[in-house]
mmCIF file of C-alpha atoms in Angstrom:
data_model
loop_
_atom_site.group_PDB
_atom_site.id
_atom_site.type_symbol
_atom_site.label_atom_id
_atom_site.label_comp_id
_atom_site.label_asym_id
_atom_site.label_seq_id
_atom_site.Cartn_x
_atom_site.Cartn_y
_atom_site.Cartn_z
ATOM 1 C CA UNK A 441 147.431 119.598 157.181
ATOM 2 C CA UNK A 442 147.309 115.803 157.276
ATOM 3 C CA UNK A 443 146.453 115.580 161.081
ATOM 4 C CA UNK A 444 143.495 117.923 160.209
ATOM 5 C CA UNK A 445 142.329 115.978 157.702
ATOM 6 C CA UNK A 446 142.396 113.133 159.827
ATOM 7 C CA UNK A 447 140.935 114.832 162.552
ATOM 8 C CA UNK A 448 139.041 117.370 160.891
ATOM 9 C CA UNK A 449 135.462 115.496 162.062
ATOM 10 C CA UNK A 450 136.834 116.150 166.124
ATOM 11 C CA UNK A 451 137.971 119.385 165.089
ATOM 12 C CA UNK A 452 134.450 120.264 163.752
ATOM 13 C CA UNK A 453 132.742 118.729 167.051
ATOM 14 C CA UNK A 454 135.135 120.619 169.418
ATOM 15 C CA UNK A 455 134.320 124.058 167.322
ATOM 16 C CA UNK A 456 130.687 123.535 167.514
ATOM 17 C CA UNK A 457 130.637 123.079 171.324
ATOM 18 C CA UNK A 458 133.208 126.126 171.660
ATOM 19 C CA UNK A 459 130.605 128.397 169.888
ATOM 20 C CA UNK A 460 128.146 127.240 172.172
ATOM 21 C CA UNK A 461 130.160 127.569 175.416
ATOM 22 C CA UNK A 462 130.973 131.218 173.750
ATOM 23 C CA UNK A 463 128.295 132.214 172.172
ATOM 24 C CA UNK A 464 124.807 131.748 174.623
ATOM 25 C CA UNK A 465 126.976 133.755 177.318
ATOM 26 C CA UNK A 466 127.359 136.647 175.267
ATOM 27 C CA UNK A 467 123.520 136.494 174.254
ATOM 28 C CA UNK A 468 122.563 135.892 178.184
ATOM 29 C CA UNK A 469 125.466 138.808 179.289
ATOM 30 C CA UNK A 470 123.668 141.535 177.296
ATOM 31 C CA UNK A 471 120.179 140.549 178.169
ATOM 32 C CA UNK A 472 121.541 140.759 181.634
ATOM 33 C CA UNK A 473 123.886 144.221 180.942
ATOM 34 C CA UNK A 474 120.755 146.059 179.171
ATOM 35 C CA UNK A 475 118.667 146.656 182.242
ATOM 36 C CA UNK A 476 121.577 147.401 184.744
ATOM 37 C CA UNK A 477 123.167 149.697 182.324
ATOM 38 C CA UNK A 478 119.913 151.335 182.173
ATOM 39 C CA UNK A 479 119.514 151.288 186.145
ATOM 40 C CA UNK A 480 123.340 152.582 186.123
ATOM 41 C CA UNK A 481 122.893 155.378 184.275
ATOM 42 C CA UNK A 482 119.003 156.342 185.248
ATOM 43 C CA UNK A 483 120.039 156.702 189.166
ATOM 44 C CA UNK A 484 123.391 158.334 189.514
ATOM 45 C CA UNK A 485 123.613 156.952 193.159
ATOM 46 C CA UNK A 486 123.874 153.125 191.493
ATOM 47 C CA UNK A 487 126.719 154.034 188.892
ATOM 48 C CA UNK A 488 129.650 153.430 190.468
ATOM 49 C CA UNK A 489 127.963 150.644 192.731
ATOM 50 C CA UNK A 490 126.789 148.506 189.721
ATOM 51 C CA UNK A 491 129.827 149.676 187.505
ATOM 52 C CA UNK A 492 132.719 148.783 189.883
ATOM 53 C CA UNK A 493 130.766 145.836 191.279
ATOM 54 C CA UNK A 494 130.577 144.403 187.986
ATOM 55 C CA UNK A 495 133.969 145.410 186.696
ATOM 56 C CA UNK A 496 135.158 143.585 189.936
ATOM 57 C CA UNK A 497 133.595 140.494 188.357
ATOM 58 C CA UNK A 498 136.238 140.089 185.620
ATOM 59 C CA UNK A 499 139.294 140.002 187.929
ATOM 60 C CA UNK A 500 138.086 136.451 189.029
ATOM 61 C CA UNK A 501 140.493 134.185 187.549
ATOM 62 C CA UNK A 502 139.029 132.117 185.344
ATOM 63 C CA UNK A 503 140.026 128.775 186.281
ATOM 64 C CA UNK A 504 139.204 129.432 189.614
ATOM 65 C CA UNK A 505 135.593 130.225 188.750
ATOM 66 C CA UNK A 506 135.503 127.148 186.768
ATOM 67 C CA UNK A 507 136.110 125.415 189.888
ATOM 68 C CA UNK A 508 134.084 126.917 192.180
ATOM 69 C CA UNK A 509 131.249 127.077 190.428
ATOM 70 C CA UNK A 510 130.180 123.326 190.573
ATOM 71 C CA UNK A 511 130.028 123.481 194.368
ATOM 72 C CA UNK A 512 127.928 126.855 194.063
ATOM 73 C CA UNK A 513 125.809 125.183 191.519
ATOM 74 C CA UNK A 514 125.394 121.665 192.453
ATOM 75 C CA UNK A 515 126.530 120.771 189.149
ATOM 76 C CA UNK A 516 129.250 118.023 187.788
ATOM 77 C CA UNK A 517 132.780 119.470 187.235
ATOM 78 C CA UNK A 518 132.336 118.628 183.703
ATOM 79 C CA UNK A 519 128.889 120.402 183.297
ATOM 80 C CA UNK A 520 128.684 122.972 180.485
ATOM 81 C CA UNK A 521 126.649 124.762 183.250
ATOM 82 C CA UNK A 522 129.335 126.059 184.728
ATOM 83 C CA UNK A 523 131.288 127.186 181.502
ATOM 84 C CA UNK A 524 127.866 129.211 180.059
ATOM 85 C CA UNK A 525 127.952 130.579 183.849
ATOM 86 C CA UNK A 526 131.738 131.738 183.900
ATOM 87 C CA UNK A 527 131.277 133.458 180.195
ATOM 88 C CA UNK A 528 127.662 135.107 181.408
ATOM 89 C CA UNK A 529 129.574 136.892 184.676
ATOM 90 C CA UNK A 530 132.727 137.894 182.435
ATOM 91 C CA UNK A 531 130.397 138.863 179.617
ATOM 92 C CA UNK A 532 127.790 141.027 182.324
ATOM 93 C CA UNK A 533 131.516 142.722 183.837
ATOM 94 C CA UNK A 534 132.221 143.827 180.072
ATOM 95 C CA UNK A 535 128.925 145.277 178.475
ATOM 96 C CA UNK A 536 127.406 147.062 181.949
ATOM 97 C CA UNK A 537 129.892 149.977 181.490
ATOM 98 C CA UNK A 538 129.565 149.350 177.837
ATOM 99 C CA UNK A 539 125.897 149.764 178.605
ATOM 100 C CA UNK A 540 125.645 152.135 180.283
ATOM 101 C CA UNK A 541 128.172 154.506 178.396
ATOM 102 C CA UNK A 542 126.001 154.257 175.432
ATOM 103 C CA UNK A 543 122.995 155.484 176.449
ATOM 104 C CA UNK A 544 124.393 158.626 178.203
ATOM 105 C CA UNK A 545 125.531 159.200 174.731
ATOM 106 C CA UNK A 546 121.946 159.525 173.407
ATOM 107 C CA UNK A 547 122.079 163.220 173.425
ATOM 108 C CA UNK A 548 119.111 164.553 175.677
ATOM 109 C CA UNK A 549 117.507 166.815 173.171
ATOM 110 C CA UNK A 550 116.861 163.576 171.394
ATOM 111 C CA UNK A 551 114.983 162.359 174.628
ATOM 112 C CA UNK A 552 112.955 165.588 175.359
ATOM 113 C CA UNK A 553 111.451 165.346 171.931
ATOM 114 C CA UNK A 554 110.732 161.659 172.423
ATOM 115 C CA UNK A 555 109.215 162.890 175.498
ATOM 116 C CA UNK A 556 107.009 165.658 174.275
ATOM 117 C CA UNK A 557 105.603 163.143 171.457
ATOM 118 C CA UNK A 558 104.142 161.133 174.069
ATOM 119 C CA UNK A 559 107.050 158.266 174.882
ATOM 120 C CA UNK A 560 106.072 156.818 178.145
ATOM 121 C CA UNK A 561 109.857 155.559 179.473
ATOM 122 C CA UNK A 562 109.776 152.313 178.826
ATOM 123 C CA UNK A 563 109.008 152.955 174.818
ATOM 124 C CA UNK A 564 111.401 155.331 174.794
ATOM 125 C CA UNK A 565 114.053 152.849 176.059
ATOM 126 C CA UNK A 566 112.991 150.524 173.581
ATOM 127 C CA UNK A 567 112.392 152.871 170.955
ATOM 128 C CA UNK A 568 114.641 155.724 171.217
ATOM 129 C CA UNK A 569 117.708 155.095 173.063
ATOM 130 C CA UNK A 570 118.700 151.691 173.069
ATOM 131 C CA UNK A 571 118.664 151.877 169.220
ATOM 132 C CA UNK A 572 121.097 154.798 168.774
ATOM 133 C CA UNK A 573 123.129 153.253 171.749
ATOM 134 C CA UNK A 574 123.532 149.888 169.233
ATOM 135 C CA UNK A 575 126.898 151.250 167.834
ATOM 136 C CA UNK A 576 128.206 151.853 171.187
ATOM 137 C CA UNK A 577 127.077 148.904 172.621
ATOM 138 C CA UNK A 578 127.764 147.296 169.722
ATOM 139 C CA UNK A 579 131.738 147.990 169.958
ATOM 140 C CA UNK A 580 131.889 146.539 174.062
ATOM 141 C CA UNK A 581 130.020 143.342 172.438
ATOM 142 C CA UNK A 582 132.671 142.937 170.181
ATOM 143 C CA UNK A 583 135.281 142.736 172.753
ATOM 144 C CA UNK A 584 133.200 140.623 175.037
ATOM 145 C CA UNK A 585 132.881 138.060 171.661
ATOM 146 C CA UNK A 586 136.707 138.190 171.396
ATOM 147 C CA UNK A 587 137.384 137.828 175.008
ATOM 148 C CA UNK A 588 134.743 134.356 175.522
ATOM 149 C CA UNK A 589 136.422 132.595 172.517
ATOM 150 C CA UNK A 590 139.870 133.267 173.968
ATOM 151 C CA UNK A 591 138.780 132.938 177.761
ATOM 152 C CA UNK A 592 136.279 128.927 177.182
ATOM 153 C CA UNK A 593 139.653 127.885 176.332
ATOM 154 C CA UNK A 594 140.412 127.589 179.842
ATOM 155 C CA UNK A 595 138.186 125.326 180.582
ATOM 156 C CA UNK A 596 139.919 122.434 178.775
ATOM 157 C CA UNK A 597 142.278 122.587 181.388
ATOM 158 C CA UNK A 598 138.993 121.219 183.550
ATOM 159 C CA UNK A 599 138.201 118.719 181.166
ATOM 160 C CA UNK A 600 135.784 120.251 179.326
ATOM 161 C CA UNK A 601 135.771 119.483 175.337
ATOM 162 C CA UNK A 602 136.013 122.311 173.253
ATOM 163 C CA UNK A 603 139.210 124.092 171.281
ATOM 164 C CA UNK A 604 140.980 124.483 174.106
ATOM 165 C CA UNK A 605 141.209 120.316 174.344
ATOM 166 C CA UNK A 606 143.736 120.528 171.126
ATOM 167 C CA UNK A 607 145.727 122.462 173.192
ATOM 168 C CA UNK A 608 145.973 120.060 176.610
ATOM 169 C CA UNK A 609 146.335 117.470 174.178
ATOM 170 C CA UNK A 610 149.136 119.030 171.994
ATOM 171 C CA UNK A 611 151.216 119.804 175.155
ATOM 172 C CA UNK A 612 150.488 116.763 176.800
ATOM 173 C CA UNK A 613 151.824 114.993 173.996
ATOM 174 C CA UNK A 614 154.469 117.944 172.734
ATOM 175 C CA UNK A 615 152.893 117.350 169.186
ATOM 176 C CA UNK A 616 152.639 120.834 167.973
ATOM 177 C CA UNK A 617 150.100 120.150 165.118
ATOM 178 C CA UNK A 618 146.384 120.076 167.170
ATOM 179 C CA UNK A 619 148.155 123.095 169.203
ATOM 180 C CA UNK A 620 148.750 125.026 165.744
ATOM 181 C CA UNK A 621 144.966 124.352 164.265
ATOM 182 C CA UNK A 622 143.437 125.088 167.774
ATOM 183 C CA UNK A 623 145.376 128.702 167.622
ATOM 184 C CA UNK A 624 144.102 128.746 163.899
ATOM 185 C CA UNK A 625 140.584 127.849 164.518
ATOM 186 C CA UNK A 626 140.229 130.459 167.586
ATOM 187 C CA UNK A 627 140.816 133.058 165.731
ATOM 188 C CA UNK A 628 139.133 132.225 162.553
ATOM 189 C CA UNK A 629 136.242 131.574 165.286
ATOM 190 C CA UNK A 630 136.593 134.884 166.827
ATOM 191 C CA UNK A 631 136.651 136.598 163.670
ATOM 192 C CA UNK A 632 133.418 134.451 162.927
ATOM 193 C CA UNK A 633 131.863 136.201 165.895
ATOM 194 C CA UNK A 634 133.058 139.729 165.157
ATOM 195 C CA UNK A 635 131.639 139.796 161.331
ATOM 196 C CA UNK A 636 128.006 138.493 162.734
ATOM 197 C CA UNK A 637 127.855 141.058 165.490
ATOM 198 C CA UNK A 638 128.987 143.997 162.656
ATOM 199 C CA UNK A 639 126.459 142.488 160.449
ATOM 200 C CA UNK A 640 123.742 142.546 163.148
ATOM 201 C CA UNK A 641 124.755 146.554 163.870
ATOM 202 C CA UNK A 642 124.835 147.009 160.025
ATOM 203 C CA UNK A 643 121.216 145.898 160.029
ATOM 204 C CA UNK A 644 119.717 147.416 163.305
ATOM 205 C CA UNK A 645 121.384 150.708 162.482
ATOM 206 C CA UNK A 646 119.705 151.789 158.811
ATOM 207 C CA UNK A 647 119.735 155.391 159.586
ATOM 208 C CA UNK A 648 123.445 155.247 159.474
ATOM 209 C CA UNK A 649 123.063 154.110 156.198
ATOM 210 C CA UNK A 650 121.086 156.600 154.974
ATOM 211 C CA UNK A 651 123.228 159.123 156.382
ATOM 212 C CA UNK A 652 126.700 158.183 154.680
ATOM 213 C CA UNK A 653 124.573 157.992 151.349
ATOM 214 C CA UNK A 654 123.774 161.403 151.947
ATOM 215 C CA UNK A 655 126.857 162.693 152.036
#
């Protein structure tokens, strides 16, 4: 507790930049995952194409893509660039399938009727089935959350400053105290991004509400 409290302003810092290295890849992923989930499971021939391709994406190791991607980029190794990059293409390989997955759940009675009242496609996407896909979707997002906080840590090893630094500099030093309240602070940080994206569902899914207070 004392080295926090000495530290606690760089601790602060570090977490602010890790929820921005997280947290705008996850936004970006699933404005990226929306329309090829839709693509994936509107034209059979493109599911497994678009669903393996992008599952592929997440066996890249991450350090690796760290690397690589300043030379793809043209960007400085240290660039947060190519962090918010990484985290979009692991976040895109997670929520495609998710995607996908939950609107073939929208049952298709529910889309004939949206149909017959006059939905043109597009408003019924919008309208009709990516709302009751939000719980479904909703679920892969939370992994995806989970998986960026854990997965930026990586890129301390790079050099660039987030939670992962107390970690490099913990070992580097074999002081176990900024190793301890970078494990704490992850977590607390994941669990940070899990209770907004539950929140979020809570609100974009009312008629769930209504229906447990119906019972």
């Amino acid at each position: 507790m004392t080295w926090l409290q000495d530290h606690l302003g760089d601790v602060l810092g570090l977490t602010v930049r890790h929820i921005y290295l997280a947290g705008v890849p996850l936004i970006l992923g699933l404005l990226i995952a929306l329309p090829l989930g839709w693509l994936a499971r509107r034209y059979r021939g493109l599911y497994p194409i678009l669903i393996i391709g992008t599952s592929l994406l997440y066996t890249i190791p991450s350090l690796a893509l760290f690397i690589m991607l300043p030379f793809l980029l043209g960007t400085q190794i240290l660039d947060p660039t190519n962090v918010i990059v990484a985290m979009t293409i692991y976040t895109v390989a997670l929520l495609v399938r998710t995607v996908a997955d939950g609107l073939g759940a929208v049952p298709d009675a529910v889309n004939q009727s949206a149909t017959a009242m006059g939905y043109k496609r597009g408003r019924r996407f919008v309208s009709v089935e990516l709302p009751l896909a939000v719980p479904v979707i909703s679920a892969g997002l939370r992994v995806a959350a989970v998986s960026n906080v854990s997965i930026v840590s990586v890129a301390a090893l790079i050099g660039v400053q987030q939670l992962g630094s107390l970690f490099t500099d913990g070992f580097s030093r074999a002081f176990v105290d900024p190793i301890i309240v970078g494990v704490v602070a992850c977590v607390l940080l994941a669990l940070l991004f899990d209770g907004v994206i539950l929140g979020a569902t809570f609100l974009a899914t009312p008629w769930l509400r209504a229906g447990k207070a119906l019972r």
